PDB file of C-alpha atoms in Angstrom:
ATOM      1  CA  MET A1082    -101.909-102.209 -52.218  1.00 41.00           C
ATOM      2  CA  ASN A1083    -104.710-101.276 -50.278  1.00 41.00           C
ATOM      3  CA  HIS A1084    -107.790-103.782 -50.291  1.00 38.00           C
ATOM      4  CA  SER A1085    -109.899-102.376 -47.571  1.00 45.00           C
ATOM      5  CA  SER A1086    -113.245-100.556 -48.082  1.00 69.00           C
ATOM      6  CA  SER A1087    -111.489 -97.157 -47.950  1.00 90.00           C
ATOM      7  CA  TYR A1088    -109.573 -95.806 -50.913  1.00 97.00           C
ATOM      8  CA  THR A1089    -106.240 -94.238 -50.852  1.00 98.00           C
ATOM      9  CA  VAL A1090    -104.477 -91.989 -53.430  1.00 98.00           C
ATOM     10  CA  VAL A1091    -100.892 -91.113 -53.199  1.00 98.00           C
ATOM     11  CA  VAL A1092    -100.058 -87.802 -54.812  1.00 98.00           C
ATOM     12  CA  ILE A1093     -96.537 -86.515 -55.350  1.00 98.00           C
ATOM     13  CA  ALA A1094     -95.667 -83.073 -56.972  1.00 98.00           C
ATOM     14  CA  ASP A1095     -92.765 -80.708 -57.631  1.00 98.00           C
ATOM     15  CA  ILE A1096     -89.791 -83.164 -58.106  1.00 98.00           C
ATOM     16  CA  HIS A1097     -88.011 -80.797 -60.228  1.00 98.00           C
ATOM     17  CA  GLY A1098     -85.170 -83.040 -61.324  1.00 98.00           C
ATOM     18  CA  ASN A1099     -84.150 -84.300 -57.839  1.00 98.00           C
ATOM     19  CA  VAL A1100     -83.801 -88.006 -58.220  1.00 98.00           C
ATOM     20  CA  ALA A1101     -82.435 -88.705 -54.651  1.00 98.00           C
ATOM     21  CA  ALA A1102     -85.609 -87.093 -53.140  1.00 98.00           C
ATOM     22  CA  LEU A1103     -88.053 -89.063 -55.460  1.00 98.00           C
ATOM     23  CA  ASN A1104     -86.091 -92.279 -54.703  1.00 98.00           C
ATOM     24  CA  ALA A1105     -86.725 -91.610 -51.057  1.00 98.00           C
ATOM     25  CA  VAL A1106     -90.463 -91.337 -51.532  1.00 98.00           C
ATOM     26  CA  LEU A1107     -90.688 -94.364 -53.881  1.00 98.00           C
ATOM     27  CA  GLU A1108     -88.719 -96.306 -51.368  1.00 98.00           C
ATOM     28  CA  ASN A1109     -90.917 -95.244 -48.381  1.00 98.00           C
ATOM     29  CA  LEU A1110     -94.249 -96.103 -50.618  1.00 98.00           C
ATOM     30  CA  GLN A1111     -93.061 -99.756 -50.956  1.00 96.00           C
ATOM     31  CA  ASN A1112     -93.921-100.062 -47.337  1.00 94.00           C
ATOM     32  CA  ARG A1113     -97.201 -98.087 -47.490  1.00 93.00           C
ATOM     33  CA  PRO A1114    -100.462 -99.443 -48.777  1.00 95.00           C
ATOM     34  CA  TYR A1115    -102.389 -97.401 -51.255  1.00 97.00           C
ATOM     35  CA  ASP A1116    -104.687 -98.077 -54.145  1.00 97.00           C
ATOM     36  CA  SER A1117    -103.392 -95.596 -56.709  1.00 98.00           C
ATOM     37  CA  LEU A1118    -100.426 -93.077 -57.425  1.00 98.00           C
ATOM     38  CA  VAL A1119    -100.729 -89.677 -59.250  1.00 98.00           C
ATOM     39  CA  VAL A1120     -98.003 -87.265 -60.528  1.00 99.00           C
ATOM     40  CA  ALA A1121     -98.938 -83.770 -59.957  1.00 98.00           C
ATOM     41  CA  GLY A1122     -96.465 -81.968 -62.132  1.00 98.00           C
ATOM     42  CA  ASP A1123     -93.397 -79.817 -62.198  1.00 98.00           C
ATOM     43  CA  LEU A1124     -90.971 -82.905 -62.996  1.00 98.00           C
ATOM     44  CA  VAL A1125     -87.667 -81.858 -64.335  1.00 98.00           C
ATOM     45  CA  LEU A1126     -86.630 -77.938 -64.228  1.00 98.00           C
ATOM     46  CA  ASN A1127     -84.370 -76.792 -61.638  1.00 98.00           C
ATOM     47  CA  GLY A1128     -82.657 -79.863 -60.533  1.00 98.00           C
ATOM     48  CA  PRO A1129     -79.605 -81.503 -61.527  1.00 98.00           C
ATOM     49  CA  ARG A1130     -81.163 -84.826 -62.938  1.00 98.00           C
ATOM     50  CA  PRO A1131     -84.010 -83.860 -65.317  1.00 98.00           C
ATOM     51  CA  ALA A1132     -83.655 -86.891 -67.647  1.00 98.00           C
ATOM     52  CA  GLU A1133     -83.211 -89.380 -64.741  1.00 98.00           C
ATOM     53  CA  SER A1134     -86.089 -87.844 -62.869  1.00 98.00           C
ATOM     54  CA  LEU A1135     -88.498 -88.294 -65.944  1.00 98.00           C
ATOM     55  CA  ASP A1136     -87.412 -91.699 -66.805  1.00 98.00           C
ATOM     56  CA  MET A1137     -88.318 -92.758 -63.345  1.00 98.00           C
ATOM     57  CA  ILE A1138     -91.635 -91.083 -63.600  1.00 98.00           C
ATOM     58  CA  ARG A1139     -92.514 -92.715 -67.021  1.00 98.00           C
ATOM     59  CA  ASN A1140     -91.403 -96.133 -65.602  1.00 97.00           C
ATOM     60  CA  LEU A1141     -94.067 -95.859 -62.863  1.00 97.00           C
ATOM     61  CA  GLY A1142     -96.826 -96.074 -65.393  1.00 98.00           C
ATOM     62  CA  VAL A1143     -99.211 -93.936 -63.389  1.00 98.00           C
ATOM     63  CA  PRO A1144    -101.253 -90.971 -64.081  1.00 98.00           C
ATOM     64  CA  THR A1145     -99.114 -87.835 -64.571  1.00 98.00           C
ATOM     65  CA  ILE A1146    -100.116 -84.180 -65.202  1.00 98.00           C
ATOM     66  CA  TYR A1147     -97.865 -81.174 -66.210  1.00 98.00           C
ATOM     67  CA  GLY A1148     -96.943 -78.276 -63.925  1.00 98.00           C
ATOM     68  CA  ASN A1149     -95.939 -74.660 -64.792  1.00 98.00           C
ATOM     69  CA  THR A1150     -92.116 -75.391 -65.124  1.00 98.00           C
ATOM     70  CA  ASP A1151     -93.050 -78.461 -67.485  1.00 98.00           C
ATOM     71  CA  LEU A1152     -95.015 -75.931 -69.821  1.00 98.00           C
ATOM     72  CA  LEU A1153     -91.928 -73.741 -69.888  1.00 98.00           C
ATOM     73  CA  VAL A1154     -89.683 -76.654 -71.037  1.00 98.00           C
ATOM     74  CA  PHE A1155     -92.080 -78.051 -73.673  1.00 98.00           C
ATOM     75  CA  ASP A1156     -93.373 -74.972 -74.893  1.00 97.00           C
ATOM     76  CA  LYS A1157     -90.523 -73.500 -77.434  1.00 92.00           C
ATOM     77  CA  GLN A1158     -92.112 -70.096 -77.273  1.00 95.00           C
ATOM     78  CA  TYR A1159     -90.245 -69.787 -73.813  1.00 96.00           C
ATOM     79  CA  SER A1160     -86.503 -69.192 -74.782  1.00 94.00           C
ATOM     80  CA  GLU A1161     -83.998 -69.192 -71.704  1.00 96.00           C
ATOM     81  CA  GLU A1162     -80.607 -70.681 -71.034  1.00 97.00           C
ATOM     82  CA  ARG A1163     -81.770 -72.727 -68.134  1.00 97.00           C
ATOM     83  CA  LEU A1164     -84.706 -74.288 -70.348  1.00 98.00           C
ATOM     84  CA  ASP A1165     -82.391 -75.103 -73.077  1.00 98.00           C
ATOM     85  CA  TRP A1166     -80.115 -76.924 -70.744  1.00 98.00           C
ATOM     86  CA  VAL A1167     -83.005 -79.198 -69.689  1.00 98.00           C
ATOM     87  CA  ARG A1168     -84.298 -79.687 -73.210  1.00 98.00           C
ATOM     88  CA  GLU A1169     -81.125 -80.916 -74.357  1.00 98.00           C
ATOM     89  CA  LYS A1170     -81.054 -83.274 -71.525  1.00 98.00           C
ATOM     90  CA  LEU A1171     -84.465 -84.771 -72.077  1.00 98.00           C
ATOM     91  CA  GLY A1172     -84.194 -85.116 -75.959  1.00 98.00           C
ATOM     92  CA  THR A1173     -86.956 -85.199 -78.450  1.00 98.00           C
ATOM     93  CA  ASP A1174     -88.638 -88.229 -76.781  1.00 98.00           C
ATOM     94  CA  GLY A1175     -88.727 -86.875 -73.320  1.00 98.00           C
ATOM     95  CA  LEU A1176     -90.041 -83.482 -74.474  1.00 98.00           C
ATOM     96  CA  SER A1177     -92.796 -85.214 -76.522  1.00 98.00           C
ATOM     97  CA  TYR A1178     -93.839 -87.153 -73.445  1.00 98.00           C
ATOM     98  CA  LEU A1179     -93.987 -83.762 -71.411  1.00 98.00           C
ATOM     99  CA  LYS A1180     -96.231 -82.096 -73.994  1.00 98.00           C
ATOM    100  CA  SER A1181     -98.538 -85.020 -74.176  1.00 98.00           C
ATOM    101  CA  LEU A1182     -99.435 -84.755 -70.425  1.00 98.00           C
ATOM    102  CA  PRO A1183    -103.098 -83.744 -69.294  1.00 98.00           C
ATOM    103  CA  PHE A1184    -103.710 -80.606 -67.375  1.00 98.00           C
ATOM    104  CA  GLU A1185    -105.546 -82.532 -64.601  1.00 98.00           C
ATOM    105  CA  TYR A1186    -106.416 -85.953 -63.056  1.00 98.00           C
ATOM    106  CA  ARG A1187    -110.094 -86.565 -61.633  1.00 98.00           C
ATOM    107  CA  ILE A1188    -110.747 -89.753 -59.385  1.00 97.00           C
ATOM    108  CA  THR A1189    -114.310 -90.843 -58.486  1.00 96.00           C
ATOM    109  CA  PRO A1190    -114.444 -92.962 -55.178  1.00 96.00           C
ATOM    110  CA  PRO A1191    -115.935 -96.332 -54.952  1.00 93.00           C
ATOM    111  CA  GLY A1192    -119.655 -95.515 -54.591  1.00 91.00           C
ATOM    112  CA  GLY A1193    -119.172 -92.213 -55.718  1.00 91.00           C
ATOM    113  CA  GLN A1194    -122.617 -90.493 -56.928  1.00 88.00           C
ATOM    114  CA  SER A1195    -121.683 -87.329 -58.506  1.00 92.00           C
ATOM    115  CA  PRO A1196    -118.545 -84.951 -59.229  1.00 92.00           C
ATOM    116  CA  GLU A1197    -119.066 -83.627 -55.830  1.00 94.00           C
ATOM    117  CA  ASP A1198    -117.552 -86.886 -54.414  1.00 96.00           C
ATOM    118  CA  ASP A1199    -114.630 -86.741 -56.707  1.00 97.00           C
ATOM    119  CA  LEU A1200    -110.890 -85.890 -55.781  1.00 98.00           C
ATOM    120  CA  LEU A1201    -109.599 -83.480 -58.322  1.00 98.00           C
ATOM    121  CA  ILE A1202    -105.928 -83.330 -58.760  1.00 98.00           C
ATOM    122  CA  VAL A1203    -104.476 -80.446 -60.371  1.00 98.00           C
ATOM    123  CA  HIS A1204    -100.887 -78.698 -60.425  1.00 98.00           C
ATOM    124  CA  ALA A1205    -101.691 -75.207 -59.445  1.00 98.00           C
ATOM    125  CA  THR A1206    -105.335 -74.186 -59.595  1.00 98.00           C
ATOM    126  CA  PRO A1207    -108.306 -75.877 -61.763  1.00 98.00           C
ATOM    127  CA  THR A1208    -108.074 -72.792 -64.404  1.00 98.00           C
ATOM    128  CA  ASP A1209    -104.440 -71.748 -64.327  1.00 98.00           C
ATOM    129  CA  VAL A1210    -101.518 -73.907 -64.234  1.00 98.00           C
ATOM    130  CA  THR A1211     -99.445 -70.967 -63.132  1.00 97.00           C
ATOM    131  CA  GLY A1212    -102.085 -69.451 -60.800  1.00 96.00           C
ATOM    132  CA  ILE A1213    -101.335 -69.016 -57.117  1.00 95.00           C
ATOM    133  CA  LEU A1214    -104.042 -69.694 -54.571  1.00 95.00           C
ATOM    134  CA  VAL A1215    -102.823 -69.007 -50.939  1.00 94.00           C
ATOM    135  CA  LEU A1216    -104.823 -70.797 -48.508  1.00 91.00           C
ATOM    136  CA  GLN A1217    -102.332 -70.275 -45.395  1.00 84.00           C
ATOM    137  CA  PRO A1218     -99.468 -68.226 -45.208  1.00 77.00           C
ATOM    138  CA  VAL A1219     -96.056 -69.778 -44.751  1.00 74.00           C
ATOM    139  CA  PRO A1220     -92.656 -68.826 -42.945  1.00 69.00           C
ATOM    140  CA  PHE A1221     -90.390 -67.054 -45.422  1.00 69.00           C
ATOM    141  CA  SER A1222     -93.105 -66.223 -47.792  1.00 70.00           C
ATOM    142  CA  LEU A1223     -94.417 -62.697 -48.566  1.00 65.00           C
ATOM    143  CA  ARG A1224     -97.560 -63.947 -50.017  1.00 75.00           C
ATOM    144  CA  THR A1225    -100.932 -63.066 -48.235  1.00 84.00           C
ATOM    145  CA  MET A1226    -104.213 -64.780 -48.373  1.00 88.00           C
ATOM    146  CA  THR A1227    -105.803 -64.839 -51.875  1.00 93.00           C
ATOM    147  CA  PRO A1228    -108.893 -62.555 -51.668  1.00 92.00           C
ATOM    148  CA  GLU A1229    -112.238 -64.468 -52.373  1.00 93.00           C
ATOM    149  CA  GLU A1230    -112.954 -62.891 -55.876  1.00 94.00           C
ATOM    150  CA  GLU A1231    -109.601 -63.874 -57.191  1.00 94.00           C
ATOM    151  CA  ALA A1232    -110.028 -67.363 -55.500  1.00 96.00           C
ATOM    152  CA  LYS A1233    -113.465 -67.663 -57.570  1.00 97.00           C
ATOM    153  CA  THR A1234    -111.767 -66.938 -60.573  1.00 97.00           C
ATOM    154  CA  LEU A1235    -108.928 -69.421 -59.903  1.00 97.00           C
ATOM    155  CA  LEU A1236    -111.441 -72.096 -59.066  1.00 97.00           C
ATOM    156  CA  GLY A1237    -113.690 -71.562 -62.017  1.00 97.00           C
ATOM    157  CA  ASP A1238    -116.410 -74.043 -62.236  1.00 96.00           C
ATOM    158  CA  ALA A1239    -114.619 -76.842 -60.657  1.00 96.00           C
ATOM    159  CA  LYS A1240    -116.613 -79.418 -58.708  1.00 93.00           C
ATOM    160  CA  ALA A1241    -114.936 -81.945 -56.313  1.00 97.00           C
ATOM    161  CA  ASN A1242    -115.085 -83.079 -52.527  1.00 98.00           C
ATOM    162  CA  LEU A1243    -111.666 -82.140 -52.601  1.00 98.00           C
ATOM    163  CA  ILE A1244    -109.099 -80.649 -54.924  1.00 98.00           C
ATOM    164  CA  VAL A1245    -105.372 -81.341 -54.380  1.00 98.00           C
ATOM    165  CA  ALA A1246    -102.574 -79.173 -55.875  1.00 98.00           C
ATOM    166  CA  GLY A1247     -98.947 -78.686 -55.355  1.00 98.00           C
ATOM    167  CA  HIS A1248     -97.096 -75.603 -56.899  1.00 97.00           C
ATOM    168  CA  LEU A1249     -96.453 -73.635 -53.680  1.00 95.00           C
ATOM    169  CA  HIS A1250     -93.987 -76.023 -52.344  1.00 96.00           C
ATOM    170  CA  TYR A1251     -95.602 -76.051 -48.857  1.00 95.00           C
ATOM    171  CA  ALA A1252     -98.674 -77.945 -47.316  1.00 95.00           C
ATOM    172  CA  ALA A1253    -101.757 -75.973 -46.672  1.00 95.00           C
ATOM    173  CA  TYR A1254    -105.542 -76.486 -46.454  1.00 95.00           C
ATOM    174  CA  GLY A1255    -108.391 -74.160 -46.705  1.00 95.00           C
ATOM    175  CA  VAL A1256    -112.122 -73.815 -47.856  1.00 96.00           C
ATOM    176  CA  PRO A1257    -112.075 -70.767 -50.378  1.00 96.00           C
ATOM    177  CA  CYS A1258    -115.584 -70.066 -51.660  1.00 95.00           C
ATOM    178  CA  GLY A1259    -116.930 -73.199 -50.033  1.00 96.00           C
ATOM    179  CA  GLN A1260    -114.495 -75.617 -51.854  1.00 97.00           C
ATOM    180  CA  ARG A1261    -112.100 -77.871 -49.995  1.00 98.00           C
ATOM    181  CA  TYR A1262    -108.621 -77.520 -50.997  1.00 97.00           C
ATOM    182  CA  SER A1263    -105.274 -79.001 -49.995  1.00 98.00           C
ATOM    183  CA  ILE A1264    -101.874 -78.029 -51.126  1.00 97.00           C
ATOM    184  CA  ILE A1265     -99.254 -80.794 -50.716  1.00 98.00           C
ATOM    185  CA  ASP A1266     -95.668 -80.184 -49.921  1.00 97.00           C
ATOM    186  CA  SER A1267     -92.916 -80.676 -52.635  1.00 98.00           C
ATOM    187  CA  VAL A1268     -90.612 -83.933 -53.221  1.00 98.00           C
ATOM    188  CA  GLY A1269     -87.678 -82.074 -54.475  1.00 98.00           C
ATOM    189  CA  PHE A1270     -87.797 -78.503 -53.638  1.00 98.00           C
ATOM    190  CA  PRO A1271     -89.653 -77.713 -50.191  1.00 97.00           C
ATOM    191  CA  PHE A1272     -90.129 -73.987 -49.615  1.00 95.00           C
ATOM    192  CA  ASP A1273     -91.178 -73.961 -45.713  1.00 93.00           C
ATOM    193  CA  GLY A1274     -87.597 -74.509 -44.191  1.00 94.00           C
ATOM    194  CA  ASP A1275     -87.866 -78.115 -43.828  1.00 96.00           C
ATOM    195  CA  HIS A1276     -85.454 -80.002 -45.994  1.00 97.00           C
ATOM    196  CA  ARG A1277     -87.217 -83.342 -46.113  1.00 98.00           C
ATOM    197  CA  ALA A1278     -88.892 -84.618 -49.185  1.00 98.00           C
ATOM    198  CA  GLY A1279     -92.619 -84.451 -49.096  1.00 98.00           C
ATOM    199  CA  TYR A1280     -95.619 -86.277 -50.427  1.00 98.00           C
ATOM    200  CA  ALA A1281     -99.350 -86.661 -49.635  1.00 98.00           C
ATOM    201  CA  SER A1282    -101.744 -89.701 -49.055  1.00 98.00           C
ATOM    202  CA  VAL A1283    -105.261 -88.758 -49.801  1.00 98.00           C
ATOM    203  CA  THR A1284    -108.018 -91.186 -48.449  1.00 98.00           C
ATOM    204  CA  TRP A1285    -111.679 -91.817 -49.201  1.00 97.00           C
ATOM    205  CA  ASN A1286    -113.603 -92.793 -46.071  1.00 95.00           C
ATOM    206  CA  GLY A1287    -117.078 -93.366 -47.675  1.00 93.00           C
ATOM    207  CA  GLN A1288    -118.128 -89.722 -47.067  1.00 93.00           C
ATOM    208  CA  LYS A1289    -114.939 -87.407 -48.034  1.00 96.00           C
ATOM    209  CA  TRP A1290    -111.566 -87.435 -48.873  1.00 98.00           C
ATOM    210  CA  ASN A1291    -108.932 -86.561 -46.155  1.00 98.00           C
ATOM    211  CA  VAL A1292    -105.095 -85.541 -46.679  1.00 98.00           C
ATOM    212  CA  GLU A1293    -102.240 -86.940 -44.715  1.00 98.00           C
ATOM    213  CA  ASN A1294     -98.799 -85.141 -45.382  1.00 97.00           C
ATOM    214  CA  HIS A1295     -95.611 -87.202 -45.297  1.00 98.00           C
ATOM    215  CA  ARG A1296     -91.931 -85.952 -44.955  1.00 98.00           C
ATOM    216  CA  LEU A1297     -88.920 -87.889 -45.443  1.00 98.00           C
ATOM    217  CA  SER A1298     -85.136 -87.307 -44.613  1.00 98.00           C
ATOM    218  CA  TYR A1299     -82.674 -87.722 -47.597  1.00 98.00           C
ATOM    219  CA  ASP A1300     -79.102 -86.795 -48.337  1.00 98.00           C
ATOM    220  CA  TYR A1301     -79.949 -83.309 -49.822  1.00 98.00           C
ATOM    221  CA  HIS A1302     -76.348 -82.040 -49.089  1.00 98.00           C
ATOM    222  CA  ARG A1303     -75.330 -84.454 -51.991  1.00 98.00           C
ATOM    223  CA  VAL A1304     -77.936 -83.031 -54.450  1.00 98.00           C
ATOM    224  CA  VAL A1305     -76.561 -79.629 -53.497  1.00 98.00           C
ATOM    225  CA  GLU A1306     -73.220 -80.832 -54.750  1.00 98.00           C
ATOM    226  CA  ASP A1307     -74.775 -82.477 -57.766  1.00 98.00           C
ATOM    227  CA  VAL A1308     -76.589 -79.372 -58.865  1.00 98.00           C
ATOM    228  CA  ARG A1309     -73.580 -77.212 -58.351  1.00 98.00           C
ATOM    229  CA  GLN A1310     -71.417 -79.514 -60.591  1.00 98.00           C
ATOM    230  CA  CYS A1311     -73.777 -80.764 -63.363  1.00 97.00           C
ATOM    231  CA  GLY A1312     -73.247 -77.525 -65.472  1.00 97.00           C
ATOM    232  CA  ALA A1313     -76.689 -76.489 -65.118  1.00 98.00           C
ATOM    233  CA  PRO A1314     -77.052 -72.450 -65.458  1.00 97.00           C
ATOM    234  CA  PHE A1315     -79.239 -72.345 -62.444  1.00 97.00           C
ATOM    235  CA  GLY A1316     -76.790 -74.469 -60.322  1.00 97.00           C
ATOM    236  CA  GLU A1317     -75.935 -71.988 -57.590  1.00 96.00           C
ATOM    237  CA  SER A1318     -79.313 -70.726 -57.140  1.00 96.00           C
ATOM    238  CA  SER A1319     -80.862 -74.140 -56.989  1.00 97.00           C
ATOM    239  CA  ALA A1320     -78.171 -75.238 -54.605  1.00 97.00           C
ATOM    240  CA  GLN A1321     -79.085 -72.356 -52.233  1.00 97.00           C
ATOM    241  CA  ARG A1322     -82.796 -73.152 -52.632  1.00 96.00           C
ATOM    242  CA  ILE A1323     -82.396 -76.655 -51.355  1.00 98.00           C
ATOM    243  CA  LEU A1324     -79.918 -75.723 -48.628  1.00 97.00           C
ATOM    244  CA  GLN A1325     -82.194 -73.181 -47.080  1.00 95.00           C
ATOM    245  CA  ALA A1326     -85.618 -74.811 -48.297  1.00 96.00           C
ATOM    246  CA  ARG A1327     -87.067 -71.404 -49.292  1.00 94.00           C
ATOM    247  CA  SER A1328     -88.214 -70.211 -52.486  1.00 91.00           C
ATOM    248  CA  ARG A1329     -86.195 -66.860 -52.239  1.00 87.00           C
ATOM    249  CA  PRO A1330     -82.965 -68.054 -50.337  1.00 87.00           C
ATOM    250  CA  ILE A1331     -80.765 -65.412 -48.665  1.00 80.00           C
ATOM    251  CA  LEU A1332     -77.718 -64.868 -50.487  1.00 68.00           C
ATOM    252  CA  GLU A1333     -74.377 -64.151 -48.858  1.00 59.00           C
ATOM    253  CA  ASN A1334     -72.297 -61.204 -50.204  1.00 43.00           C
TER     254      ASN A1334
END
């Protein structure tokens, strides 16, 4: 752990049932100084090992928030074959845990005087767990920059020195409506063409929070085979997403 005057928060997000990628991140963190770890949602859906992923996260005993796909899983109003498959794997206890998770997590740094010094961690945006706030375009994406009026709605009245989110599965930074905002890479399903697992460390330097993104190689080919063979109804679509590191993979005829 970090005992200097600065304060470092590790944020991981978008694991999506990819245990191998999560293991790579956690092993890397054993050799990295930090003060706290926060898990920023999308824990179980679309990967081959939802129950194992959730068990690992719960065993960490760290602050964890829910993401948009977690909401799909624990809210029974959504009825799809892929959701039912994950629900069966998680069981009643796992679903209860998902449902208990909060929407956001806020950290006041050492010496912080007001909410304007805080680090606010959300899954997608401060007002909407499914909202999409595009700060920078990314290769392979058709998304364009979010207009300022829409960004204002997505931000709501959130006040923080820095807002950190996942959800888009690629790293980006911007200052929409005057608010510093960072999107971090995905642990289990990167969508920027880079297969490596991603996470971020966010450090307070006494005046502001700064983000450093990290990427780690792991055996993603083994995960591709696992997701194809695990019996999940999303097996092939997830396999192609992992193979191509894209949200909308090019499917061969």
